[in-house]
Structure formats: structure tokens, C-alpha cells
Amino acid sequence: MKGNHEIEIEELFIYNLQESIAAHNGNHLVFVCKDFALGEGQNIYVLLEEEEGRERSVMLSLDTKQINRSR
């Protein structure tokens, strides 16, 4: 299937999500979702938006190498 599809995935667990990240720093975080997998060559884009109607957001592009599945 080709094209982009927007879906909302509910997380089961989030680890190490921070309120803010200082400039020029990073943060590793973990989102655990039920029954989610990417096929070879597929990407996922994660959109993080500020709460309370603020205008800033960041979009993260993740590929199959960055998504781990456990069964």
C-alpha cells in the first residue's frame, strides 16, 4: 500500500518523557504500544506538541531499525 496514513496510537506505557529538554541536549524515551509493527521500508512520524495550545511542536522520523518488537 502506498501513501501516507495518519493514525493515533494509544500508548500502554511511557518511560523517561521529560517536561523540557535544554538546547543542544537530547533525551531517550520509550513508548510501549500494543500490536504495532512496521514493515520493511516503512517509516513512522511521531508528532510531539506542547500542551495548552502553544504553537511549538517537533516531528520525529523513525524507521524499522529504531522500532523494536517483542513477542
Coordinates of N, CA and C in Angstrom, one line a residue:
M1 N 0.8 -1.2 0.0 CA 0.0 0.0 0.0 C 0.9 1.2 0.0
K2 N 0.6 2.2 -0.8 CA 1.4 3.4 -0.9 C 0.6 4.6 -0.3
G3 N 1.3 5.6 0.0 CA 0.7 6.8 0.5 C 0.9 7.0 2.0
N4 N 0.4 8.1 2.5 CA 0.5 8.4 4.0 C -0.8 8.2 4.6
H5 N -0.7 7.6 5.8 CA -1.9 7.4 6.6 C -1.7 7.9 8.0
E6 N -2.6 8.7 8.5 CA -2.5 9.3 9.8 C -3.4 8.5 10.8
I7 N -2.7 7.9 11.8 CA -3.5 7.2 12.8 C -3.0 7.6 14.2
E8 N -3.8 7.5 15.1 CA -3.4 7.8 16.5 C -3.3 6.5 17.3
I9 N -2.1 6.3 17.9 CA -1.9 5.0 18.6 C -1.8 5.3 20.1
E10 N -2.6 4.6 20.9 CA -2.6 4.8 22.3 C -1.4 4.0 22.9
E11 N -0.7 4.7 23.8 CA 0.5 4.1 24.4 C 0.0 3.3 25.7
L12 N 0.7 2.2 25.9 CA 0.4 1.4 27.2 C 1.3 1.9 28.3
F13 N 2.5 2.4 28.0 CA 3.5 2.8 28.9 C 4.5 3.8 28.3
I14 N 4.9 4.8 29.1 CA 5.9 5.8 28.6 C 7.0 5.8 29.7
Y15 N 8.2 5.8 29.2 CA 9.4 5.8 30.1 C 10.2 7.0 29.8
N16 N 10.6 7.9 30.7 CA 11.5 8.9 30.6 C 11.1 10.1 29.7
L17 N 9.8 10.4 29.7 CA 9.3 11.5 29.0 C 9.5 12.8 29.9
Q18 N 10.2 13.8 29.4 CA 10.6 14.9 30.2 C 9.7 16.1 29.8
E19 N 9.5 17.0 30.8 CA 8.7 18.2 30.5 C 9.4 19.1 29.6
S20 N 10.8 19.2 29.7 CA 11.5 20.1 28.8 C 12.9 19.5 28.6
I21 N 13.5 19.9 27.5 CA 14.9 19.4 27.1 C 15.7 20.7 26.8
A22 N 16.8 20.9 27.5 CA 17.6 22.1 27.2 C 18.2 22.1 25.8
A23 N 18.4 23.3 25.3 CA 19.0 23.4 24.0 C 20.3 22.6 23.9
H24 N 20.5 22.0 22.7 CA 21.7 21.2 22.3 C 21.8 20.0 23.2
N25 N 20.7 19.5 23.8 CA 20.7 18.3 24.6 C 19.8 17.3 23.9
G26 N 19.7 16.1 24.4 CA 18.8 15.1 23.9 C 18.2 14.3 25.1
N27 N 17.3 13.5 24.7 CA 16.6 12.6 25.7 C 16.2 11.3 25.0
H28 N 16.4 10.2 25.6 CA 16.0 8.9 25.2 C 14.7 8.6 25.9
L29 N 13.7 8.2 25.2 CA 12.4 7.9 25.8 C 11.9 6.6 25.2
V30 N 11.0 6.0 25.9 CA 10.4 4.7 25.4 C 8.9 4.8 25.4
F31 N 8.2 4.5 24.3 CA 6.8 4.4 24.2 C 6.5 2.9 23.9
V32 N 5.6 2.3 24.7 CA 5.2 0.9 24.5 C 3.8 1.0 24.0
C33 N 3.5 0.3 22.9 CA 2.2 0.3 22.3 C 1.8 -1.2 22.0
K34 N 0.6 -1.5 22.0 CA 0.1 -2.8 21.8 C -0.1 -3.1 20.3
D35 N 0.4 -4.3 19.9 CA 0.1 -4.8 18.5 C 0.5 -3.8 17.4
F36 N 1.7 -3.3 17.5 CA 2.2 -2.3 16.5 C 3.5 -2.8 15.9
A37 N 3.6 -2.8 14.5 CA 4.8 -3.2 13.8 C 4.9 -2.4 12.5
L38 N 6.1 -2.2 12.1 CA 6.4 -1.6 10.8 C 6.9 -2.6 9.8
G39 N 6.5 -2.6 8.6 CA 7.1 -3.4 7.6 C 8.4 -2.9 7.1
E40 N 9.1 -3.7 6.4 CA 10.4 -3.3 5.8 C 10.2 -2.1 4.9
G41 N 11.0 -1.0 5.1 CA 10.9 0.2 4.2 C 9.8 1.2 4.7
Q42 N 9.1 0.8 5.7 CA 8.1 1.8 6.2 C 8.7 2.7 7.3
N43 N 8.2 3.9 7.5 CA 8.6 4.8 8.5 C 7.4 5.2 9.3
I44 N 7.7 5.8 10.5 CA 6.6 6.3 11.3 C 7.1 7.7 11.7
Y45 N 6.2 8.7 11.7 CA 6.5 10.0 12.2 C 5.7 10.3 13.4
V46 N 6.4 10.7 14.5 CA 5.8 11.0 15.8 C 5.8 12.5 15.9
L47 N 4.6 13.0 16.2 CA 4.4 14.4 16.4 C 4.3 14.7 17.8
L48 N 5.2 15.5 18.4 CA 5.1 15.9 19.8 C 4.7 17.4 19.8
E49 N 3.6 17.7 20.5 CA 3.2 19.1 20.6 C 3.1 19.5 22.0
E50 N 3.3 20.8 22.2 CA 3.2 21.4 23.6 C 1.8 21.4 24.0
E51 N 1.6 21.2 25.3 CA 0.3 21.3 25.9 C -0.3 22.7 26.0
E52 N -1.5 22.8 26.2 CA -2.2 24.1 26.5 C -2.2 25.0 25.3
G53 N -2.2 24.5 24.1 CA -2.4 25.3 22.9 C -1.2 26.1 22.4
R54 N 0.0 25.8 22.9 CA 1.2 26.5 22.5 C 1.5 26.1 21.1
E55 N 2.3 26.9 20.4 CA 2.5 26.7 18.9 C 3.7 25.8 18.6
R56 N 4.5 25.5 19.5 CA 5.7 24.7 19.2 C 5.4 23.2 19.1
S57 N 6.1 22.6 18.1 CA 6.0 21.1 18.0 C 7.3 20.6 17.4
V58 N 7.5 19.3 17.4 CA 8.6 18.6 16.7 C 8.1 17.3 16.1
M59 N 8.6 17.0 14.9 CA 8.2 15.8 14.3 C 9.4 14.9 14.2
L60 N 9.3 13.7 14.7 CA 10.4 12.7 14.7 C 10.2 11.7 13.6
S61 N 11.1 11.4 12.8 CA 11.0 10.3 11.8 C 11.8 9.1 12.4
L62 N 11.0 8.0 12.5 CA 11.6 6.7 12.9 C 11.5 5.6 11.9
D63 N 12.5 4.8 11.7 CA 12.4 3.7 10.7 C 12.4 2.4 11.5
T64 N 12.4 1.3 10.7 CA 12.3 0.0 11.3 C 13.5 -0.4 12.2
K65 N 14.6 0.2 12.0 CA 15.8 -0.1 12.8 C 15.6 0.6 14.2
Q66 N 14.8 1.6 14.3 CA 14.6 2.3 15.6 C 13.4 1.8 16.4
I67 N 12.6 0.9 15.7 CA 11.4 0.3 16.4 C 11.7 -1.1 16.7
N68 N 11.6 -1.5 18.0 CA 11.8 -2.8 18.4 C 10.5 -3.5 18.7
R69 N 10.3 -4.7 18.3 CA 9.1 -5.5 18.6 C 9.5 -6.7 19.5
S70 N 8.7 -6.9 20.5 CA 9.0 -8.1 21.3 C 7.7 -8.9 21.3
R71 N 7.8 -10.2 21.3 CA 6.7 -11.1 21.3 C 6.9 -12.2 22.3

